[in-house]
Short mmCIF file of N, CA, C and O in Angstrom, two decimals:
data_model
loop_
_atom_site.label_atom_id
_atom_site.label_comp_id
_atom_site.label_asym_id
_atom_site.label_seq_id
_atom_site.Cartn_x
_atom_site.Cartn_y
_atom_site.Cartn_z
N MET A 1 -2.81 19.40 31.69
CA MET A 1 -3.21 18.02 31.84
C MET A 1 -4.72 17.97 32.07
O MET A 1 -5.28 18.74 32.83
N LEU A 2 -5.33 17.02 31.42
CA LEU A 2 -6.76 16.82 31.58
C LEU A 2 -7.03 15.71 32.58
O LEU A 2 -6.20 14.84 32.80
N ASP A 3 -8.20 15.76 33.15
CA ASP A 3 -8.59 14.71 34.08
C ASP A 3 -8.80 13.39 33.34
O ASP A 3 -8.81 13.35 32.11
N GLU A 4 -9.04 12.35 34.07
CA GLU A 4 -9.09 10.98 33.55
C GLU A 4 -9.97 10.76 32.32
O GLU A 4 -9.47 10.30 31.31
N PRO A 5 -11.24 11.08 32.32
CA PRO A 5 -12.00 10.74 31.11
C PRO A 5 -11.67 11.64 29.92
O PRO A 5 -11.73 11.21 28.78
N GLU A 6 -11.29 12.88 30.16
CA GLU A 6 -11.07 13.82 29.06
C GLU A 6 -9.76 13.56 28.32
O GLU A 6 -9.62 13.96 27.17
N ASN A 7 -8.80 12.90 28.94
CA ASN A 7 -7.52 12.71 28.26
C ASN A 7 -7.59 11.63 27.18
O ASN A 7 -6.66 11.46 26.42
N TYR A 8 -8.68 10.92 27.08
CA TYR A 8 -8.85 9.90 26.04
C TYR A 8 -9.55 10.43 24.80
O TYR A 8 -9.66 9.73 23.80
N TYR A 9 -10.03 11.66 24.82
CA TYR A 9 -10.78 12.21 23.69
C TYR A 9 -9.94 12.25 22.42
O TYR A 9 -10.43 11.96 21.33
N GLY A 10 -8.70 12.63 22.53
CA GLY A 10 -7.83 12.71 21.36
C GLY A 10 -7.61 11.36 20.72
O GLY A 10 -7.65 11.21 19.50
N THR A 11 -7.39 10.33 21.54
CA THR A 11 -7.18 8.98 21.03
C THR A 11 -8.43 8.44 20.36
O THR A 11 -8.37 7.84 19.29
N VAL A 12 -9.56 8.68 20.96
CA VAL A 12 -10.83 8.21 20.40
C VAL A 12 -11.12 8.93 19.09
O VAL A 12 -11.55 8.32 18.11
N ALA A 13 -10.85 10.22 19.03
CA ALA A 13 -11.09 10.98 17.80
C ALA A 13 -10.17 10.49 16.68
O ALA A 13 -10.59 10.38 15.53
N SER A 14 -8.93 10.18 17.00
CA SER A 14 -7.99 9.67 15.99
C SER A 14 -8.43 8.30 15.47
O SER A 14 -8.37 8.04 14.27
N ALA A 15 -8.87 7.43 16.35
CA ALA A 15 -9.35 6.11 15.94
C ALA A 15 -10.61 6.23 15.09
O ALA A 15 -10.77 5.53 14.09
N ALA A 16 -11.49 7.15 15.45
CA ALA A 16 -12.72 7.34 14.68
C ALA A 16 -12.41 7.87 13.28
O ALA A 16 -13.04 7.47 12.30
N THR A 17 -11.40 8.73 13.17
CA THR A 17 -11.00 9.24 11.86
C THR A 17 -10.46 8.11 10.99
O THR A 17 -10.76 8.03 9.80
N GLY A 18 -9.65 7.23 11.58
CA GLY A 18 -9.12 6.09 10.83
C GLY A 18 -10.22 5.16 10.35
O GLY A 18 -10.19 4.69 9.21
N LEU A 19 -11.20 4.89 11.19
CA LEU A 19 -12.32 4.05 10.78
C LEU A 19 -13.17 4.73 9.72
O LEU A 19 -13.68 4.08 8.80
N SER A 20 -13.32 6.03 9.82
CA SER A 20 -14.08 6.77 8.82
C SER A 20 -13.38 6.72 7.46
O SER A 20 -14.04 6.54 6.43
N ASP A 21 -12.05 6.84 7.45
CA ASP A 21 -11.30 6.74 6.19
C ASP A 21 -11.44 5.35 5.59
O ASP A 21 -11.57 5.21 4.38
N ARG A 22 -11.42 4.32 6.42
CA ARG A 22 -11.56 2.95 5.91
C ARG A 22 -12.94 2.77 5.30
O ARG A 22 -13.09 2.16 4.25
N GLY A 23 -13.95 3.32 5.91
CA GLY A 23 -15.29 3.23 5.37
C GLY A 23 -15.45 4.01 4.08
O GLY A 23 -16.14 3.59 3.15
N ARG A 24 -14.80 5.17 4.02
CA ARG A 24 -14.91 6.02 2.83
C ARG A 24 -14.25 5.36 1.61
O ARG A 24 -14.74 5.46 0.50
N TYR A 25 -13.15 4.68 1.83
CA TYR A 25 -12.41 4.06 0.72
C TYR A 25 -12.58 2.55 0.67
O TYR A 25 -11.77 1.85 0.09
N ALA A 26 -13.65 2.04 1.24
CA ALA A 26 -13.86 0.59 1.33
C ALA A 26 -13.95 -0.07 -0.04
O ALA A 26 -13.36 -1.13 -0.25
N ASP A 27 -14.64 0.55 -0.97
CA ASP A 27 -14.77 -0.05 -2.31
C ASP A 27 -13.43 -0.15 -3.01
O ASP A 27 -13.11 -1.16 -3.64
N THR A 28 -12.62 0.89 -2.91
CA THR A 28 -11.30 0.88 -3.54
C THR A 28 -10.39 -0.15 -2.89
O THR A 28 -9.71 -0.92 -3.59
N ILE A 29 -10.38 -0.20 -1.59
CA ILE A 29 -9.53 -1.16 -0.87
C ILE A 29 -9.96 -2.59 -1.18
O ILE A 29 -9.12 -3.45 -1.45
N ASP A 30 -11.25 -2.84 -1.18
CA ASP A 30 -11.74 -4.18 -1.48
C ASP A 30 -11.42 -4.60 -2.91
O ASP A 30 -11.09 -5.75 -3.17
N SER A 31 -11.50 -3.66 -3.85
CA SER A 31 -11.16 -4.02 -5.24
C SER A 31 -9.69 -4.34 -5.38
O SER A 31 -9.32 -5.23 -6.15
N ILE A 32 -8.84 -3.66 -4.63
CA ILE A 32 -7.40 -3.97 -4.69
C ILE A 32 -7.14 -5.34 -4.07
O ILE A 32 -6.39 -6.15 -4.61
N LEU A 33 -7.77 -5.61 -2.95
CA LEU A 33 -7.50 -6.86 -2.24
C LEU A 33 -8.11 -8.08 -2.91
O LEU A 33 -7.51 -9.15 -2.94
N TYR A 34 -9.32 -7.93 -3.48
CA TYR A 34 -10.05 -9.11 -3.93
C TYR A 34 -10.19 -9.24 -5.44
O TYR A 34 -10.39 -10.33 -5.94
N ASP A 35 -10.11 -8.14 -6.17
CA ASP A 35 -10.34 -8.20 -7.61
C ASP A 35 -9.05 -8.27 -8.43
O ASP A 35 -9.11 -8.60 -9.61
N SER A 36 -7.91 -7.95 -7.86
CA SER A 36 -6.68 -7.97 -8.64
C SER A 36 -6.05 -9.36 -8.59
O SER A 36 -6.25 -10.12 -7.65
N ALA A 37 -5.28 -9.67 -9.62
CA ALA A 37 -4.64 -10.98 -9.70
C ALA A 37 -3.59 -11.15 -8.60
O ALA A 37 -3.45 -12.22 -8.01
N ASP A 38 -2.85 -10.09 -8.32
CA ASP A 38 -1.83 -10.14 -7.28
C ASP A 38 -2.01 -8.91 -6.41
O ASP A 38 -1.51 -7.83 -6.71
N SER A 39 -2.74 -9.08 -5.32
CA SER A 39 -3.09 -7.92 -4.49
C SER A 39 -1.86 -7.31 -3.82
O SER A 39 -1.80 -6.10 -3.62
N TYR A 40 -0.85 -8.13 -3.50
CA TYR A 40 0.36 -7.57 -2.89
C TYR A 40 1.08 -6.66 -3.88
O TYR A 40 1.49 -5.55 -3.53
N ALA A 41 1.25 -7.11 -5.11
CA ALA A 41 1.93 -6.30 -6.12
C ALA A 41 1.15 -5.02 -6.40
O ALA A 41 1.73 -3.95 -6.59
N GLN A 42 -0.16 -5.12 -6.44
CA GLN A 42 -0.99 -3.94 -6.68
C GLN A 42 -0.86 -2.95 -5.53
O GLN A 42 -0.71 -1.75 -5.77
N ALA A 43 -0.92 -3.43 -4.31
CA ALA A 43 -0.79 -2.55 -3.15
C ALA A 43 0.60 -1.92 -3.11
O ALA A 43 0.75 -0.73 -2.78
N ARG A 44 1.62 -2.68 -3.46
CA ARG A 44 2.99 -2.16 -3.49
C ARG A 44 3.12 -1.06 -4.54
O ARG A 44 3.72 -0.02 -4.28
N SER A 45 2.54 -1.27 -5.71
CA SER A 45 2.60 -0.26 -6.76
C SER A 45 1.89 1.03 -6.34
O SER A 45 2.39 2.12 -6.59
N LEU A 46 0.75 0.88 -5.69
CA LEU A 46 0.03 2.06 -5.22
C LEU A 46 0.82 2.80 -4.14
O LEU A 46 0.86 4.03 -4.11
N TYR A 47 1.46 2.05 -3.25
CA TYR A 47 2.27 2.68 -2.21
C TYR A 47 3.44 3.44 -2.82
O TYR A 47 3.71 4.59 -2.45
N ILE A 48 4.13 2.81 -3.77
CA ILE A 48 5.28 3.46 -4.40
C ILE A 48 4.84 4.70 -5.15
O ILE A 48 5.49 5.75 -5.09
N GLN A 49 3.72 4.61 -5.85
CA GLN A 49 3.21 5.77 -6.58
C GLN A 49 2.86 6.91 -5.63
O GLN A 49 3.22 8.06 -5.88
N ASN A 50 2.19 6.60 -4.53
CA ASN A 50 1.83 7.62 -3.55
C ASN A 50 3.07 8.22 -2.90
O ASN A 50 3.15 9.44 -2.70
N ARG A 51 4.05 7.39 -2.58
CA ARG A 51 5.28 7.87 -1.94
C ARG A 51 6.06 8.79 -2.87
O ARG A 51 6.55 9.84 -2.46
N ARG A 52 6.16 8.41 -4.14
CA ARG A 52 6.87 9.27 -5.10
C ARG A 52 6.12 10.58 -5.32
O ARG A 52 6.74 11.62 -5.51
N PHE A 53 4.81 10.52 -5.30
CA PHE A 53 4.02 11.74 -5.43
C PHE A 53 4.30 12.68 -4.27
O PHE A 53 4.50 13.88 -4.46
N LYS A 54 4.33 12.15 -3.06
CA LYS A 54 4.59 12.98 -1.89
C LYS A 54 6.01 13.53 -1.90
O LYS A 54 6.24 14.69 -1.56
N LEU A 55 6.99 12.73 -2.27
CA LEU A 55 8.38 13.18 -2.27
C LEU A 55 8.67 14.12 -3.42
O LEU A 55 9.53 14.99 -3.31
N GLY A 56 7.95 13.96 -4.52
CA GLY A 56 8.18 14.80 -5.69
C GLY A 56 7.45 16.12 -5.63
O GLY A 56 7.52 16.91 -6.57
N GLY A 57 6.74 16.37 -4.59
CA GLY A 57 6.04 17.64 -4.46
C GLY A 57 4.76 17.71 -5.26
O GLY A 57 4.30 18.78 -5.59
N GLY A 58 4.21 16.56 -5.62
CA GLY A 58 2.93 16.56 -6.33
C GLY A 58 3.05 16.51 -7.82
O GLY A 58 2.05 16.58 -8.51
N SER A 59 4.26 16.40 -8.35
CA SER A 59 4.38 16.32 -9.81
C SER A 59 3.97 14.93 -10.27
O SER A 59 4.41 13.93 -9.75
N GLY A 60 3.09 14.88 -11.25
CA GLY A 60 2.61 13.62 -11.78
C GLY A 60 3.64 13.00 -12.71
O GLY A 60 4.52 13.66 -13.24
N GLY A 61 3.52 11.74 -12.90
CA GLY A 61 4.42 11.05 -13.80
C GLY A 61 4.09 9.58 -13.81
O GLY A 61 3.32 9.09 -12.99
N ALA A 62 4.66 8.90 -14.76
CA ALA A 62 4.39 7.47 -14.87
C ALA A 62 5.07 6.71 -13.74
O ALA A 62 6.21 7.02 -13.36
N LEU A 63 4.40 5.73 -13.23
CA LEU A 63 4.94 4.90 -12.17
C LEU A 63 5.89 3.88 -12.77
O LEU A 63 5.55 3.17 -13.71
N GLU A 64 7.09 3.85 -12.26
CA GLU A 64 8.06 2.85 -12.68
C GLU A 64 8.40 2.02 -11.45
O GLU A 64 9.15 2.45 -10.58
N ASP A 65 7.85 0.82 -11.39
CA ASP A 65 8.08 -0.07 -10.27
C ASP A 65 9.43 -0.74 -10.46
O ASP A 65 9.64 -1.45 -11.44
N PRO A 66 10.38 -0.56 -9.54
CA PRO A 66 11.70 -1.17 -9.72
C PRO A 66 11.65 -2.69 -9.65
O PRO A 66 12.55 -3.36 -10.14
N TYR A 67 10.60 -3.24 -9.10
CA TYR A 67 10.50 -4.69 -8.99
C TYR A 67 9.95 -5.33 -10.26
O TYR A 67 9.95 -6.54 -10.40
N ASP A 68 9.47 -4.52 -11.20
CA ASP A 68 8.95 -5.04 -12.45
C ASP A 68 10.03 -5.20 -13.52
O ASP A 68 9.74 -5.61 -14.63
N ALA A 69 11.26 -4.84 -13.22
CA ALA A 69 12.33 -4.90 -14.21
C ALA A 69 12.61 -6.35 -14.61
O ALA A 69 12.44 -7.28 -13.83
N GLU A 70 13.02 -6.51 -15.85
CA GLU A 70 13.37 -7.83 -16.34
C GLU A 70 14.63 -8.32 -15.63
O GLU A 70 15.54 -7.55 -15.34
N LEU A 71 14.68 -9.59 -15.38
CA LEU A 71 15.81 -10.17 -14.66
C LEU A 71 16.93 -10.62 -15.59
O LEU A 71 17.92 -11.17 -15.15
N GLY A 72 16.79 -10.40 -16.85
CA GLY A 72 17.82 -10.83 -17.80
C GLY A 72 17.42 -12.15 -18.41
O GLY A 72 16.27 -12.52 -18.50
N THR A 73 18.40 -12.91 -18.83
CA THR A 73 18.13 -14.20 -19.47
C THR A 73 17.69 -15.21 -18.42
O THR A 73 18.25 -15.25 -17.31
N PRO A 74 16.73 -16.04 -18.75
CA PRO A 74 16.30 -17.05 -17.78
C PRO A 74 17.38 -18.11 -17.61
O PRO A 74 18.20 -18.34 -18.51
N LEU A 75 17.38 -18.73 -16.48
CA LEU A 75 18.35 -19.79 -16.21
C LEU A 75 18.06 -21.00 -17.08
O LEU A 75 16.92 -21.33 -17.37
N GLU A 76 19.12 -21.62 -17.52
CA GLU A 76 18.96 -22.80 -18.35
C GLU A 76 18.90 -24.02 -17.49
O GLU A 76 19.54 -24.14 -16.44
N ASP A 77 18.13 -25.02 -17.94
CA ASP A 77 18.01 -26.29 -17.24
C ASP A 77 19.21 -27.17 -17.60
O ASP A 77 19.43 -27.49 -18.77
N PRO A 78 20.04 -27.55 -16.61
CA PRO A 78 21.23 -28.34 -16.92
C PRO A 78 20.88 -29.75 -17.41
O PRO A 78 21.70 -30.41 -18.04
N TYR A 79 19.67 -30.22 -17.17
CA TYR A 79 19.28 -31.56 -17.56
C TYR A 79 18.53 -31.58 -18.89
O TYR A 79 18.16 -32.63 -19.37
N ASP A 80 18.29 -30.39 -19.44
CA ASP A 80 17.59 -30.30 -20.72
C ASP A 80 18.59 -30.55 -21.85
O ASP A 80 19.56 -29.84 -22.01
N GLU A 81 18.32 -31.57 -22.64
CA GLU A 81 19.27 -31.90 -23.72
C GLU A 81 18.59 -31.86 -25.06
O GLU A 81 17.54 -32.18 -25.34
#
């Protein structure tokens, strides 16, 4: 166990690393958030791609977003004659 001021060094170092990563990737993050038509869909696609990369052991492949699938035939308007 460390004394009072020294036991916070790990937490401060972890927070500084997180801020450093945000600064390093600021241009990429800003382009996703502000330059894309749908920033949520773009961020979701990037997350899914990264997650599949990690689970697949690093094997590359095309991203197939399950939410991009066609929903089938569109609903018909009952009042359209």
